[in-house]
mmCIF file as Biopython writes it, N, C-alpha, C and O atoms, coordinates in Angstrom:
data_model
#
loop_
_atom_site.group_PDB
_atom_site.id
_atom_site.type_symbol
_atom_site.label_atom_id
_atom_site.label_alt_id
_atom_site.label_comp_id
_atom_site.label_asym_id
_atom_site.label_entity_id
_atom_site.label_seq_id
_atom_site.pdbx_PDB_ins_code
_atom_site.Cartn_x
_atom_site.Cartn_y
_atom_site.Cartn_z
_atom_site.occupancy
_atom_site.B_iso_or_equiv
_atom_site.auth_seq_id
_atom_site.auth_asym_id
_atom_site.pdbx_PDB_model_num
ATOM 1   N N  . UNK A ? 1  ? 24.982 31.784 -8.182  1.0 0.0 1  A 1 
ATOM 2   C CA . UNK A ? 1  ? 24.759 32.938 -8.964  1.0 0.0 1  A 1 
ATOM 3   C C  . UNK A ? 1  ? 23.325 33.397 -9.093  1.0 0.0 1  A 1 
ATOM 4   O O  . UNK A ? 1  ? 22.494 32.566 -9.457  1.0 0.0 1  A 1 
ATOM 5   N N  . UNK A ? 2  ? 22.938 34.684 -8.822  1.0 0.0 2  A 1 
ATOM 6   C CA . UNK A ? 2  ? 21.629 35.000 -8.898  1.0 0.0 2  A 1 
ATOM 7   C C  . UNK A ? 2  ? 21.232 35.316 -10.493 1.0 0.0 2  A 1 
ATOM 8   O O  . UNK A ? 2  ? 21.963 35.919 -11.278 1.0 0.0 2  A 1 
ATOM 9   N N  . UNK A ? 3  ? 20.037 34.824 -10.764 1.0 0.0 3  A 1 
ATOM 10  C CA . UNK A ? 3  ? 19.472 35.297 -12.086 1.0 0.0 3  A 1 
ATOM 11  C C  . UNK A ? 3  ? 18.876 36.549 -12.279 1.0 0.0 3  A 1 
ATOM 12  O O  . UNK A ? 3  ? 18.200 37.111 -11.417 1.0 0.0 3  A 1 
ATOM 13  N N  . UNK A ? 4  ? 19.123 37.015 -13.438 1.0 0.0 4  A 1 
ATOM 14  C CA . UNK A ? 4  ? 18.592 38.276 -13.759 1.0 0.0 4  A 1 
ATOM 15  C C  . UNK A ? 4  ? 17.113 38.163 -14.161 1.0 0.0 4  A 1 
ATOM 16  O O  . UNK A ? 4  ? 16.664 37.056 -14.459 1.0 0.0 4  A 1 
ATOM 17  N N  . UNK A ? 5  ? 16.312 39.294 -14.185 1.0 0.0 5  A 1 
ATOM 18  C CA . UNK A ? 5  ? 15.026 39.156 -14.545 1.0 0.0 5  A 1 
ATOM 19  C C  . UNK A ? 5  ? 14.775 38.525 -15.944 1.0 0.0 5  A 1 
ATOM 20  O O  . UNK A ? 5  ? 13.772 37.828 -16.098 1.0 0.0 5  A 1 
ATOM 21  N N  . UNK A ? 6  ? 15.598 38.726 -16.920 1.0 0.0 6  A 1 
ATOM 22  C CA . UNK A ? 6  ? 15.594 38.293 -18.246 1.0 0.0 6  A 1 
ATOM 23  C C  . UNK A ? 6  ? 15.673 36.761 -18.049 1.0 0.0 6  A 1 
ATOM 24  O O  . UNK A ? 6  ? 14.838 36.045 -18.602 1.0 0.0 6  A 1 
ATOM 25  N N  . UNK A ? 7  ? 16.622 36.253 -17.301 1.0 0.0 7  A 1 
ATOM 26  C CA . UNK A ? 7  ? 16.966 34.885 -17.261 1.0 0.0 7  A 1 
ATOM 27  C C  . UNK A ? 7  ? 15.778 34.265 -16.633 1.0 0.0 7  A 1 
ATOM 28  O O  . UNK A ? 7  ? 15.384 33.179 -17.058 1.0 0.0 7  A 1 
ATOM 29  N N  . UNK A ? 8  ? 15.133 34.899 -15.594 1.0 0.0 8  A 1 
ATOM 30  C CA . UNK A ? 8  ? 14.036 34.213 -14.950 1.0 0.0 8  A 1 
ATOM 31  C C  . UNK A ? 8  ? 12.877 34.262 -15.964 1.0 0.0 8  A 1 
ATOM 32  O O  . UNK A ? 8  ? 12.205 33.233 -16.029 1.0 0.0 8  A 1 
ATOM 33  N N  . UNK A ? 9  ? 12.584 35.127 -16.641 1.0 0.0 9  A 1 
ATOM 34  C CA . UNK A ? 9  ? 11.569 35.229 -17.689 1.0 0.0 9  A 1 
ATOM 35  C C  . UNK A ? 9  ? 11.876 34.022 -18.633 1.0 0.0 9  A 1 
ATOM 36  O O  . UNK A ? 9  ? 11.047 33.118 -18.736 1.0 0.0 9  A 1 
ATOM 37  N N  . UNK A ? 10 ? 12.853 33.997 -19.206 1.0 0.0 10 A 1 
ATOM 38  C CA . UNK A ? 10 ? 13.355 32.842 -20.263 1.0 0.0 10 A 1 
ATOM 39  C C  . UNK A ? 10 ? 13.143 31.339 -19.578 1.0 0.0 10 A 1 
ATOM 40  O O  . UNK A ? 10 ? 12.745 30.340 -20.177 1.0 0.0 10 A 1 
ATOM 41  N N  . UNK A ? 11 ? 13.456 31.418 -18.376 1.0 0.0 11 A 1 
ATOM 42  C CA . UNK A ? 11 ? 13.054 30.067 -17.631 1.0 0.0 11 A 1 
ATOM 43  C C  . UNK A ? 11 ? 11.713 29.770 -17.538 1.0 0.0 11 A 1 
ATOM 44  O O  . UNK A ? 11 ? 11.311 28.638 -17.808 1.0 0.0 11 A 1 
ATOM 45  N N  . UNK A ? 12 ? 10.912 30.723 -17.160 1.0 0.0 12 A 1 
ATOM 46  C CA . UNK A ? 12 ? 9.577  30.739 -17.048 1.0 0.0 12 A 1 
ATOM 47  C C  . UNK A ? 12 ? 8.848  30.286 -18.338 1.0 0.0 12 A 1 
ATOM 48  O O  . UNK A ? 12 ? 7.966  29.428 -18.345 1.0 0.0 12 A 1 
ATOM 49  N N  . UNK A ? 13 ? 9.314  30.964 -19.456 1.0 0.0 13 A 1 
ATOM 50  C CA . UNK A ? 13 ? 8.876  30.699 -20.762 1.0 0.0 13 A 1 
ATOM 51  C C  . UNK A ? 13 ? 9.149  29.228 -21.219 1.0 0.0 13 A 1 
ATOM 52  O O  . UNK A ? 13 ? 8.305  28.587 -21.846 1.0 0.0 13 A 1 
ATOM 53  N N  . UNK A ? 14 ? 10.268 28.770 -20.901 1.0 0.0 14 A 1 
ATOM 54  C CA . UNK A ? 14 ? 10.642 27.377 -21.203 1.0 0.0 14 A 1 
ATOM 55  C C  . UNK A ? 14 ? 9.791  26.375 -20.411 1.0 0.0 14 A 1 
ATOM 56  O O  . UNK A ? 14 ? 9.194  25.441 -20.946 1.0 0.0 14 A 1 
ATOM 57  N N  . UNK A ? 15 ? 9.781  26.633 -19.137 1.0 0.0 15 A 1 
ATOM 58  C CA . UNK A ? 15 ? 8.866  25.784 -18.320 1.0 0.0 15 A 1 
ATOM 59  C C  . UNK A ? 15 ? 7.506  25.610 -18.952 1.0 0.0 15 A 1 
ATOM 60  O O  . UNK A ? 15 ? 6.950  24.519 -19.081 1.0 0.0 15 A 1 
ATOM 61  N N  . UNK A ? 16 ? 7.004  26.803 -19.347 1.0 0.0 16 A 1 
ATOM 62  C CA . UNK A ? 16 ? 5.591  26.858 -19.915 1.0 0.0 16 A 1 
ATOM 63  C C  . UNK A ? 16 ? 5.530  25.867 -21.208 1.0 0.0 16 A 1 
ATOM 64  O O  . UNK A ? 16 ? 4.597  25.087 -21.400 1.0 0.0 16 A 1 
ATOM 65  N N  . UNK A ? 17 ? 6.597  26.000 -22.018 1.0 0.0 17 A 1 
ATOM 66  C CA . UNK A ? 17 ? 6.617  25.202 -23.252 1.0 0.0 17 A 1 
ATOM 67  C C  . UNK A ? 17 ? 6.559  23.665 -22.948 1.0 0.0 17 A 1 
ATOM 68  O O  . UNK A ? 17 ? 5.890  22.859 -23.594 1.0 0.0 17 A 1 
ATOM 69  N N  . UNK A ? 18 ? 7.421  23.350 -21.784 1.0 0.0 18 A 1 
ATOM 70  C CA . UNK A ? 18 ? 7.519  21.978 -21.455 1.0 0.0 18 A 1 
ATOM 71  C C  . UNK A ? 18 ? 6.153  21.465 -20.882 1.0 0.0 18 A 1 
ATOM 72  O O  . UNK A ? 18 ? 5.677  20.371 -21.186 1.0 0.0 18 A 1 
ATOM 73  N N  . UNK A ? 19 ? 5.620  22.277 -20.102 1.0 0.0 19 A 1 
ATOM 74  C CA . UNK A ? 19 ? 4.361  21.900 -19.350 1.0 0.0 19 A 1 
ATOM 75  C C  . UNK A ? 19 ? 3.313  21.745 -20.435 1.0 0.0 19 A 1 
ATOM 76  O O  . UNK A ? 19 ? 2.625  20.725 -20.464 1.0 0.0 19 A 1 
ATOM 77  N N  . UNK A ? 20 ? 3.162  22.718 -21.331 1.0 0.0 20 A 1 
ATOM 78  C CA . UNK A ? 20 ? 2.141  22.550 -22.481 1.0 0.0 20 A 1 
ATOM 79  C C  . UNK A ? 20 ? 2.397  21.158 -23.175 1.0 0.0 20 A 1 
ATOM 80  O O  . UNK A ? 20 ? 1.465  20.370 -23.341 1.0 0.0 20 A 1 
ATOM 81  N N  . UNK A ? 21 ? 3.580  20.898 -23.544 1.0 0.0 21 A 1 
ATOM 82  C CA . UNK A ? 21 ? 3.833  19.650 -24.289 1.0 0.0 21 A 1 
ATOM 83  C C  . UNK A ? 21 ? 3.650  18.349 -23.349 1.0 0.0 21 A 1 
ATOM 84  O O  . UNK A ? 21 ? 3.208  17.329 -23.877 1.0 0.0 21 A 1 
ATOM 85  N N  . UNK A ? 22 ? 3.914  18.348 -22.230 1.0 0.0 22 A 1 
ATOM 86  C CA . UNK A ? 22 ? 3.761  17.261 -21.331 1.0 0.0 22 A 1 
ATOM 87  C C  . UNK A ? 22 ? 2.536  17.040 -20.851 1.0 0.0 22 A 1 
ATOM 88  O O  . UNK A ? 22 ? 2.323  15.962 -20.296 1.0 0.0 22 A 1 
ATOM 89  N N  . UNK A ? 23 ? 1.539  17.972 -20.964 1.0 0.0 23 A 1 
ATOM 90  C CA . UNK A ? 23 ? 0.282  18.014 -20.423 1.0 0.0 23 A 1 
ATOM 91  C C  . UNK A ? 23 ? -0.873 17.828 -21.540 1.0 0.0 23 A 1 
ATOM 92  O O  . UNK A ? 23 ? -2.060 17.815 -21.214 1.0 0.0 23 A 1 
ATOM 93  N N  . UNK A ? 24 ? -0.514 17.709 -22.662 1.0 0.0 24 A 1 
ATOM 94  C CA . UNK A ? 24 ? -1.386 17.578 -23.845 1.0 0.0 24 A 1 
ATOM 95  C C  . UNK A ? 24 ? -2.277 16.436 -23.527 1.0 0.0 24 A 1 
ATOM 96  O O  . UNK A ? 24 ? -1.832 15.289 -23.483 1.0 0.0 24 A 1 
ATOM 97  N N  . UNK A ? 25 ? -3.554 16.723 -23.299 1.0 0.0 25 A 1 
ATOM 98  C CA . UNK A ? 25 ? -4.568 15.788 -22.736 1.0 0.0 25 A 1 
ATOM 99  C C  . UNK A ? 25 ? -4.852 14.469 -23.554 1.0 0.0 25 A 1 
ATOM 100 O O  . UNK A ? 25 ? -4.597 13.348 -23.113 1.0 0.0 25 A 1 
ATOM 101 N N  . UNK A ? 26 ? -5.388 14.713 -24.752 1.0 0.0 26 A 1 
ATOM 102 C CA . UNK A ? 26 ? -5.761 13.523 -25.404 1.0 0.0 26 A 1 
ATOM 103 C C  . UNK A ? 26 ? -4.988 13.075 -26.663 1.0 0.0 26 A 1 
ATOM 104 O O  . UNK A ? 26 ? -5.533 12.565 -27.642 1.0 0.0 26 A 1 
ATOM 105 N N  . UNK A ? 27 ? -3.700 13.310 -26.548 1.0 0.0 27 A 1 
ATOM 106 C CA . UNK A ? 27 ? -2.900 12.805 -27.641 1.0 0.0 27 A 1 
ATOM 107 C C  . UNK A ? 27 ? -1.499 12.412 -27.077 1.0 0.0 27 A 1 
ATOM 108 O O  . UNK A ? 27 ? -1.149 12.658 -25.923 1.0 0.0 27 A 1 
ATOM 109 N N  . UNK A ? 28 ? -0.750 11.789 -27.992 1.0 0.0 28 A 1 
ATOM 110 C CA . UNK A ? 28 ? 0.526  11.318 -27.588 1.0 0.0 28 A 1 
ATOM 111 C C  . UNK A ? 28 ? 1.489  12.454 -27.445 1.0 0.0 28 A 1 
ATOM 112 O O  . UNK A ? 28 ? 1.364  13.426 -28.189 1.0 0.0 28 A 1 
ATOM 113 N N  . UNK A ? 29 ? 2.456  12.410 -26.533 1.0 0.0 29 A 1 
ATOM 114 C CA . UNK A ? 29 ? 3.543  13.390 -26.402 1.0 0.0 29 A 1 
ATOM 115 C C  . UNK A ? 29 ? 4.414  13.226 -27.643 1.0 0.0 29 A 1 
ATOM 116 O O  . UNK A ? 29 ? 4.766  12.111 -28.027 1.0 0.0 29 A 1 
ATOM 117 N N  . UNK A ? 30 ? 4.756  14.354 -28.263 1.0 0.0 30 A 1 
ATOM 118 C CA . UNK A ? 30 ? 5.649  14.295 -29.448 1.0 0.0 30 A 1 
ATOM 119 C C  . UNK A ? 30 ? 7.143  14.393 -28.809 1.0 0.0 30 A 1 
ATOM 120 O O  . UNK A ? 30 ? 7.668  15.356 -28.249 1.0 0.0 30 A 1 
ATOM 121 N N  . UNK A ? 31 ? 7.718  12.954 -29.097 1.0 0.0 31 A 1 
ATOM 122 C CA . UNK A ? 31 ? 9.105  12.907 -28.560 1.0 0.0 31 A 1 
ATOM 123 C C  . UNK A ? 31 ? 10.093 13.708 -29.354 1.0 0.0 31 A 1 
ATOM 124 O O  . UNK A ? 31 ? 11.069 14.196 -28.785 1.0 0.0 31 A 1 
ATOM 125 N N  . UNK A ? 32 ? 9.895  13.866 -30.617 1.0 0.0 32 A 1 
ATOM 126 C CA . UNK A ? 32 ? 10.734 14.689 -31.433 1.0 0.0 32 A 1 
ATOM 127 C C  . UNK A ? 32 ? 10.781 16.261 -30.905 1.0 0.0 32 A 1 
ATOM 128 O O  . UNK A ? 32 ? 11.818 16.924 -30.918 1.0 0.0 32 A 1 
ATOM 129 N N  . UNK A ? 33 ? 9.675  16.689 -30.502 1.0 0.0 33 A 1 
ATOM 130 C CA . UNK A ? 33 ? 9.552  18.060 -30.035 1.0 0.0 33 A 1 
ATOM 131 C C  . UNK A ? 33 ? 10.188 18.042 -28.529 1.0 0.0 33 A 1 
ATOM 132 O O  . UNK A ? 33 ? 10.953 18.922 -28.132 1.0 0.0 33 A 1 
ATOM 133 N N  . UNK A ? 34 ? 9.789  16.974 -27.777 1.0 0.0 34 A 1 
ATOM 134 C CA . UNK A ? 34 ? 10.477 16.916 -26.378 1.0 0.0 34 A 1 
ATOM 135 C C  . UNK A ? 34 ? 11.986 17.019 -26.464 1.0 0.0 34 A 1 
ATOM 136 O O  . UNK A ? 34 ? 12.610 17.795 -25.740 1.0 0.0 34 A 1 
ATOM 137 N N  . UNK A ? 35 ? 12.617 16.165 -27.430 1.0 0.0 35 A 1 
ATOM 138 C CA . UNK A ? 35 ? 13.973 16.302 -27.503 1.0 0.0 35 A 1 
ATOM 139 C C  . UNK A ? 35 ? 14.622 17.497 -27.968 1.0 0.0 35 A 1 
ATOM 140 O O  . UNK A ? 35 ? 15.770 17.816 -27.661 1.0 0.0 35 A 1 
ATOM 141 N N  . UNK A ? 36 ? 13.787 18.204 -28.783 1.0 0.0 36 A 1 
ATOM 142 C CA . UNK A ? 36 ? 14.216 19.408 -29.360 1.0 0.0 36 A 1 
ATOM 143 C C  . UNK A ? 36 ? 14.242 20.481 -28.079 1.0 0.0 36 A 1 
ATOM 144 O O  . UNK A ? 36 ? 15.206 21.220 -27.878 1.0 0.0 36 A 1 
ATOM 145 N N  . UNK A ? 37 ? 13.152 20.463 -27.316 1.0 0.0 37 A 1 
ATOM 146 C CA . UNK A ? 37 ? 13.099 21.478 -26.188 1.0 0.0 37 A 1 
ATOM 147 C C  . UNK A ? 37 ? 14.031 21.042 -25.156 1.0 0.0 37 A 1 
ATOM 148 O O  . UNK A ? 37 ? 14.380 21.907 -24.353 1.0 0.0 37 A 1 
ATOM 149 N N  . UNK A ? 38 ? 14.485 19.898 -25.027 1.0 0.0 38 A 1 
ATOM 150 C CA . UNK A ? 38 ? 15.388 19.448 -24.045 1.0 0.0 38 A 1 
ATOM 151 C C  . UNK A ? 38 ? 16.901 19.817 -24.339 1.0 0.0 38 A 1 
ATOM 152 O O  . UNK A ? 38 ? 17.738 19.830 -23.436 1.0 0.0 38 A 1 
ATOM 153 N N  . UNK A ? 39 ? 17.188 20.105 -25.605 1.0 0.0 39 A 1 
ATOM 154 C CA . UNK A ? 39 ? 18.555 20.345 -26.004 1.0 0.0 39 A 1 
ATOM 155 C C  . UNK A ? 39 ? 19.194 21.306 -25.042 1.0 0.0 39 A 1 
ATOM 156 O O  . UNK A ? 39 ? 20.332 21.016 -24.673 1.0 0.0 39 A 1 
ATOM 157 N N  . UNK A ? 40 ? 18.676 22.343 -24.604 1.0 0.0 40 A 1 
ATOM 158 C CA . UNK A ? 40 ? 19.278 23.298 -23.686 1.0 0.0 40 A 1 
ATOM 159 C C  . UNK A ? 40 ? 19.073 23.098 -22.355 1.0 0.0 40 A 1 
ATOM 160 O O  . UNK A ? 40 ? 19.255 24.012 -21.551 1.0 0.0 40 A 1 
ATOM 161 N N  . UNK A ? 41 ? 18.672 21.872 -21.985 1.0 0.0 41 A 1 
ATOM 162 C CA . UNK A ? 41 ? 18.391 21.594 -20.652 1.0 0.0 41 A 1 
ATOM 163 C C  . UNK A ? 41 ? 16.913 21.440 -20.287 1.0 0.0 41 A 1 
ATOM 164 O O  . UNK A ? 41 ? 16.049 22.027 -20.940 1.0 0.0 41 A 1 
ATOM 165 N N  . UNK A ? 42 ? 16.612 20.636 -19.222 1.0 0.0 42 A 1 
ATOM 166 C CA . UNK A ? 42 ? 15.152 20.430 -18.813 1.0 0.0 42 A 1 
ATOM 167 C C  . UNK A ? 42 ? 14.988 21.052 -17.616 1.0 0.0 42 A 1 
ATOM 168 O O  . UNK A ? 42 ? 15.830 20.832 -16.745 1.0 0.0 42 A 1 
ATOM 169 N N  . UNK A ? 43 ? 13.847 21.969 -17.333 1.0 0.0 43 A 1 
ATOM 170 C CA . UNK A ? 43 ? 13.578 22.451 -16.098 1.0 0.0 43 A 1 
ATOM 171 C C  . UNK A ? 43 ? 13.458 21.309 -14.970 1.0 0.0 43 A 1 
ATOM 172 O O  . UNK A ? 43 ? 12.887 20.258 -15.261 1.0 0.0 43 A 1 
ATOM 173 N N  . UNK A ? 44 ? 13.947 21.490 -13.792 1.0 0.0 44 A 1 
ATOM 174 C CA . UNK A ? 44 ? 14.014 20.490 -12.734 1.0 0.0 44 A 1 
ATOM 175 C C  . UNK A ? 44 ? 12.646 20.099 -12.427 1.0 0.0 44 A 1 
ATOM 176 O O  . UNK A ? 44 ? 12.516 18.908 -12.144 1.0 0.0 44 A 1 
ATOM 177 N N  . UNK A ? 45 ? 11.559 20.838 -12.413 1.0 0.0 45 A 1 
ATOM 178 C CA . UNK A ? 45 ? 10.288 20.421 -12.023 1.0 0.0 45 A 1 
ATOM 179 C C  . UNK A ? 45 ? 9.704  19.330 -13.079 1.0 0.0 45 A 1 
ATOM 180 O O  . UNK A ? 45 ? 8.828  18.561 -12.683 1.0 0.0 45 A 1 
ATOM 181 N N  . UNK A ? 46 ? 10.121 19.262 -14.262 1.0 0.0 46 A 1 
ATOM 182 C CA . UNK A ? 46 ? 9.653  18.240 -15.224 1.0 0.0 46 A 1 
ATOM 183 C C  . UNK A ? 46 ? 10.760 17.259 -15.745 1.0 0.0 46 A 1 
ATOM 184 O O  . UNK A ? 46 ? 10.560 16.377 -16.581 1.0 0.0 46 A 1 
ATOM 185 N N  . UNK A ? 47 ? 11.982 17.544 -15.120 1.0 0.0 47 A 1 
ATOM 186 C CA . UNK A ? 47 ? 12.986 16.690 -15.535 1.0 0.0 47 A 1 
ATOM 187 C C  . UNK A ? 47 ? 12.926 15.032 -15.586 1.0 0.0 47 A 1 
ATOM 188 O O  . UNK A ? 47 ? 13.329 14.313 -16.500 1.0 0.0 47 A 1 
ATOM 189 N N  . UNK A ? 48 ? 12.302 14.634 -14.326 1.0 0.0 48 A 1 
ATOM 190 C CA . UNK A ? 48 ? 12.244 13.228 -14.130 1.0 0.0 48 A 1 
ATOM 191 C C  . UNK A ? 48 ? 11.265 12.729 -15.207 1.0 0.0 48 A 1 
ATOM 192 O O  . UNK A ? 48 ? 11.627 11.772 -15.892 1.0 0.0 48 A 1 
ATOM 193 N N  . UNK A ? 49 ? 10.039 13.292 -15.429 1.0 0.0 49 A 1 
ATOM 194 C CA . UNK A ? 49 ? 9.115  12.977 -16.453 1.0 0.0 49 A 1 
ATOM 195 C C  . UNK A ? 49 ? 9.728  12.821 -17.867 1.0 0.0 49 A 1 
ATOM 196 O O  . UNK A ? 49 ? 9.658  11.838 -18.604 1.0 0.0 49 A 1 
ATOM 197 N N  . UNK A ? 50 ? 10.357 14.030 -18.088 1.0 0.0 50 A 1 
ATOM 198 C CA . UNK A ? 50 ? 10.954 14.154 -19.488 1.0 0.0 50 A 1 
ATOM 199 C C  . UNK A ? 50 ? 11.993 13.079 -19.770 1.0 0.0 50 A 1 
ATOM 200 O O  . UNK A ? 50 ? 12.023 12.541 -20.877 1.0 0.0 50 A 1 
ATOM 201 N N  . UNK A ? 51 ? 12.830 12.756 -18.819 1.0 0.0 51 A 1 
ATOM 202 C CA . UNK A ? 51 ? 13.839 11.859 -19.122 1.0 0.0 51 A 1 
ATOM 203 C C  . UNK A ? 51 ? 13.165 10.353 -19.087 1.0 0.0 51 A 1 
ATOM 204 O O  . UNK A ? 51 ? 13.737 9.496  -19.761 1.0 0.0 51 A 1 
ATOM 205 N N  . UNK A ? 52 ? 12.050 9.994  -18.386 1.0 0.0 52 A 1 
ATOM 206 C CA . UNK A ? 52 ? 11.506 8.706  -18.360 1.0 0.0 52 A 1 
ATOM 207 C C  . UNK A ? 52 ? 10.870 8.542  -19.902 1.0 0.0 52 A 1 
ATOM 208 O O  . UNK A ? 52 ? 11.000 7.490  -20.527 1.0 0.0 52 A 1 
ATOM 209 N N  . UNK A ? 53 ? 10.248 9.574  -20.378 1.0 0.0 53 A 1 
ATOM 210 C CA . UNK A ? 53 ? 9.718  9.565  -21.667 1.0 0.0 53 A 1 
ATOM 211 C C  . UNK A ? 53 ? 10.656 9.395  -22.828 1.0 0.0 53 A 1 
ATOM 212 O O  . UNK A ? 53 ? 10.465 8.595  -23.744 1.0 0.0 53 A 1 
ATOM 213 N N  . UNK A ? 54 ? 11.754 10.260 -22.715 1.0 0.0 54 A 1 
ATOM 214 C CA . UNK A ? 54 ? 12.756 10.114 -23.839 1.0 0.0 54 A 1 
ATOM 215 C C  . UNK A ? 54 ? 13.519 8.798  -23.700 1.0 0.0 54 A 1 
ATOM 216 O O  . UNK A ? 54 ? 14.000 8.320  -24.728 1.0 0.0 54 A 1 
ATOM 217 N N  . UNK A ? 55 ? 13.655 8.262  -22.717 1.0 0.0 55 A 1 
ATOM 218 C CA . UNK A ? 55 ? 14.373 6.837  -22.540 1.0 0.0 55 A 1 
ATOM 219 C C  . UNK A ? 55 ? 13.478 5.692  -23.002 1.0 0.0 55 A 1 
ATOM 220 O O  . UNK A ? 55 ? 13.936 4.604  -23.350 1.0 0.0 55 A 1 
ATOM 221 N N  . UNK A ? 56 ? 12.224 5.978  -22.989 1.0 0.0 56 A 1 
ATOM 222 C CA . UNK A ? 56 ? 11.326 4.943  -23.436 1.0 0.0 56 A 1 
ATOM 223 C C  . UNK A ? 56 ? 10.875 4.096  -21.995 1.0 0.0 56 A 1 
ATOM 224 O O  . UNK A ? 56 ? 10.392 2.964  -22.020 1.0 0.0 56 A 1 
ATOM 225 N N  . UNK A ? 57 ? 11.077 4.712  -21.013 1.0 0.0 57 A 1 
ATOM 226 C CA . UNK A ? 57 ? 10.747 4.007  -19.603 1.0 0.0 57 A 1 
ATOM 227 C C  . UNK A ? 57 ? 9.194  3.972  -19.401 1.0 0.0 57 A 1 
ATOM 228 O O  . UNK A ? 57 ? 8.597  3.005  -18.927 1.0 0.0 57 A 1 
ATOM 229 N N  . UNK A ? 58 ? 8.611  5.134  -19.812 1.0 0.0 58 A 1 
ATOM 230 C CA . UNK A ? 58 ? 7.134  5.076  -19.795 1.0 0.0 58 A 1 
ATOM 231 C C  . UNK A ? 58 ? 6.476  5.468  -21.048 1.0 0.0 58 A 1 
ATOM 232 O O  . UNK A ? 58 ? 7.090  6.234  -21.791 1.0 0.0 58 A 1 
ATOM 233 N N  . UNK A ? 59 ? 5.423  5.088  -21.352 1.0 0.0 59 A 1 
ATOM 234 C CA . UNK A ? 59 ? 4.716  5.385  -22.642 1.0 0.0 59 A 1 
ATOM 235 C C  . UNK A ? 59 ? 4.447  6.861  -23.001 1.0 0.0 59 A 1 
ATOM 236 O O  . UNK A ? 59 ? 4.411  7.650  -22.057 1.0 0.0 59 A 1 
ATOM 237 N N  . UNK A ? 60 ? 4.270  7.292  -24.149 1.0 0.0 60 A 1 
ATOM 238 C CA . UNK A ? 60 ? 3.975  8.716  -24.452 1.0 0.0 60 A 1 
ATOM 239 C C  . UNK A ? 60 ? 2.684  8.988  -24.506 1.0 0.0 60 A 1 
ATOM 240 O O  . UNK A ? 60 ? 2.317  10.144 -24.718 1.0 0.0 60 A 1 
ATOM 241 N N  . UNK A ? 61 ? 1.855  8.040  -24.337 1.0 0.0 61 A 1 
ATOM 242 C CA . UNK A ? 61 ? 0.312  8.373  -24.155 1.0 0.0 61 A 1 
ATOM 243 C C  . UNK A ? 61 ? 0.129  9.214  -22.693 1.0 0.0 61 A 1 
ATOM 244 O O  . UNK A ? 61 ? 0.620  8.748  -21.665 1.0 0.0 61 A 1 
ATOM 245 N N  . UNK A ? 62 ? -0.477 10.249 -22.691 1.0 0.0 62 A 1 
ATOM 246 C CA . UNK A ? 62 ? -0.609 11.082 -21.742 1.0 0.0 62 A 1 
ATOM 247 C C  . UNK A ? 62 ? -1.492 10.335 -20.525 1.0 0.0 62 A 1 
ATOM 248 O O  . UNK A ? 62 ? -1.226 10.401 -19.325 1.0 0.0 62 A 1 
ATOM 249 N N  . UNK A ? 63 ? -2.472 9.698  -21.060 1.0 0.0 63 A 1 
ATOM 250 C CA . UNK A ? 63 ? -3.428 8.997  -20.093 1.0 0.0 63 A 1 
ATOM 251 C C  . UNK A ? 63 ? -2.687 7.962  -19.138 1.0 0.0 63 A 1 
ATOM 252 O O  . UNK A ? 63 ? -3.144 7.714  -18.022 1.0 0.0 63 A 1 
ATOM 253 N N  . UNK A ? 64 ? -1.526 7.367  -19.619 1.0 0.0 64 A 1 
ATOM 254 C CA . UNK A ? 64 ? -0.826 6.428  -19.113 1.0 0.0 64 A 1 
ATOM 255 C C  . UNK A ? 64 ? -0.057 6.900  -17.740 1.0 0.0 64 A 1 
ATOM 256 O O  . UNK A ? 64 ? 0.236  6.066  -16.884 1.0 0.0 64 A 1 
ATOM 257 N N  . UNK A ? 65 ? 0.239  8.247  -17.593 1.0 0.0 65 A 1 
ATOM 258 C CA . UNK A ? 65 ? 0.966  8.644  -16.440 1.0 0.0 65 A 1 
ATOM 259 C C  . UNK A ? 65 ? 0.345  9.673  -15.818 1.0 0.0 65 A 1 
ATOM 260 O O  . UNK A ? 65 ? 1.054  10.403 -15.126 1.0 0.0 65 A 1 
ATOM 261 N N  . UNK A ? 66 ? -0.780 9.897  -15.899 1.0 0.0 66 A 1 
ATOM 262 C CA . UNK A ? 66 ? -1.584 10.940 -15.181 1.0 0.0 66 A 1 
ATOM 263 C C  . UNK A ? 66 ? -1.931 10.381 -13.786 1.0 0.0 66 A 1 
ATOM 264 O O  . UNK A ? 66 ? -2.593 11.056 -12.998 1.0 0.0 66 A 1 
#
């Protein structure tokens, strides 16, 4: 199915929210916020990283996985 411009805009907005949260430079990633964002699905471009963080496979410190 082809996405409408509104859906594409919403997807872009959500990806931006994930990117901002996952790239927070000098602080821990907020797992509570990550789980909240992930409730409606995780964009494929950040899915692997998001799941590894939520499952505790990698630490939430951003310097650890850069």
